[in-house]
One Martini backbone bead per residue (centre of mass of N, CA, C, O) as a GRO file, in nm:
protein
   95
    1MET     BB    1   9.905   6.676  14.493
    2ILE     BB    2   9.846   6.398  14.285
    3ILE     BB    3  10.067   6.196  14.087
    4ASN     BB    4  10.022   5.951  13.839
    5HIS     BB    5  10.267   5.761  13.773
    6PRO     BB    6  10.316   5.539  13.515
    7LEU     BB    7  10.552   5.365  13.686
    8LEU     BB    8  10.510   5.452  14.027
    9GLY     BB    9  10.260   5.596  14.079
   10PRO     BB   10  10.160   5.761  14.336
   11ARG     BB   11  10.244   6.114  14.390
   12ASP     BB   12  10.373   6.377  14.522
   13SER     BB   13  10.429   6.697  14.399
   14ALA     BB   14  10.698   6.750  14.565
   15GLU     BB   15  10.873   6.561  14.368
   16PHE     BB   16  10.813   6.797  14.164
   17THR     BB   17  10.873   6.999  13.867
   18TYR     BB   18  10.769   7.270  13.714
   19MET     BB   19  10.832   7.335  13.341
   20GLY     BB   20  10.568   7.391  13.178
   21ASP     BB   21  10.470   7.390  12.875
   22ALA     BB   22  10.427   7.120  12.652
   23SER     BB   23  10.519   7.279  12.392
   24LEU     BB   24  10.830   7.244  12.450
   25LEU     BB   25  10.858   6.980  12.273
   26HIS     BB   26  10.843   7.205  12.025
   27ARG     BB   27  11.106   7.275  11.874
   28PRO     BB   28  11.274   7.464  11.685
   29ASP     BB   29  11.450   7.520  11.407
   30TRP     BB   30  11.786   7.600  11.415
   31GLU     BB   31  11.806   7.629  11.079
   32GLY     BB   32  11.615   7.826  11.031
   33PRO     BB   33  11.547   8.146  10.908
   34ASP     BB   34  11.377   8.202  11.207
   35ALA     BB   35  11.534   8.107  11.470
   36VAL     BB   36  11.547   8.351  11.657
   37ALA     BB   37  11.242   8.411  11.675
   38ALA     BB   38  11.152   8.125  11.757
   39PHE     BB   39  11.327   8.110  12.024
   40THR     BB   40  11.205   8.353  12.156
   41ASP     BB   41  10.918   8.249  12.172
   42TYR     BB   42  10.981   7.976  12.312
   43GLY     BB   43  11.126   8.118  12.576
   44TYR     BB   44  10.895   8.379  12.640
   45LEU     BB   45  10.619   8.283  12.519
   46ARG     BB   46  10.309   8.264  12.704
   47ASP     BB   47  10.040   8.114  12.825
   48ASN     BB   48   9.746   8.172  13.053
   49PRO     BB   49   9.548   7.937  13.127
   50ALA     BB   50   9.201   7.849  13.175
   51GLY     BB   51   9.204   7.517  13.241
   52THR     BB   52   9.291   7.299  13.025
   53HIS     BB   53   9.633   7.160  13.052
   54ARG     BB   54   9.962   7.111  12.926
   55GLU     BB   55  10.234   6.975  13.122
   56LEU     BB   56  10.552   6.997  13.259
   57TRP     BB   57  10.718   6.740  13.456
   58PHE     BB   58  10.972   6.680  13.703
   59HIS     BB   59  11.124   6.396  13.874
   60GLU     BB   60  11.335   6.495  14.105
   61GLY     BB   61  11.248   6.298  14.367
   62GLY     BB   62  11.328   6.046  14.164
   63ASP     BB   63  11.361   5.919  13.833
   64ARG     BB   64  11.385   6.177  13.634
   65SER     BB   65  11.131   6.225  13.485
   66TRP     BB   66  10.915   6.309  13.220
   67LEU     BB   67  10.596   6.485  13.211
   68VAL     BB   68  10.256   6.484  13.098
   69VAL     BB   69  10.016   6.702  13.234
   70THR     BB   70   9.665   6.694  13.250
   71ARG     BB   71   9.505   6.997  13.365
   72SER     BB   72   9.337   7.199  13.579
   73THR     BB   73   9.402   7.538  13.666
   74THR     BB   74   9.138   7.575  13.859
   75THR     BB   75   9.124   7.268  14.021
   76HIS     BB   76   9.375   7.049  13.973
   77GLU     BB   77   9.267   6.837  13.794
   78ILE     BB   78   9.374   6.524  13.686
   79LYS     BB   79   9.344   6.362  13.366
   80SER     BB   80   9.659   6.309  13.281
   81VAL     BB   81   9.955   6.080  13.248
   82GLU     BB   82  10.270   6.113  13.076
   83LEU     BB   83  10.530   6.036  12.902
   84ALA     BB   84  10.721   6.245  12.719
   85ARG     BB   85  10.844   6.039  12.521
   86ASP     BB   86  10.570   5.930  12.416
   87VAL     BB   87  10.462   6.195  12.308
   88ALA     BB   88  10.693   6.253  12.109
   89ARG     BB   89  10.666   5.996  11.942
   90ALA     BB   90  10.360   6.024  11.864
   91GLU     BB   91  10.446   6.320  11.725
   92GLY     BB   92  10.732   6.273  11.570
   93ARG     BB   93  10.996   6.370  11.790
   94GLY     BB   94  11.128   6.105  11.840
   95ARG     BB   95  11.350   5.810  11.865
   0.00000   0.00000   0.00000
């Protein structure tokens, strides 16, 4: 599978490590009244979707960037690749 890195261009997926669902960008509030339950859900409960899904990938064999890859889990077709920092900023979670 080829991942078209936004900064470096097309790269073999062997350079990357799959790190899970992109919803992991949305960490719970550690000071919230339900912090323990929220972090338990955050760390252990995951969906296993068939179809289009947003995933986190880490460019371990390259520039060590984090990417949000939107792809079909059934066909592996990649629909988009974005820098995770840009996604977090756009969603109001970055600095």
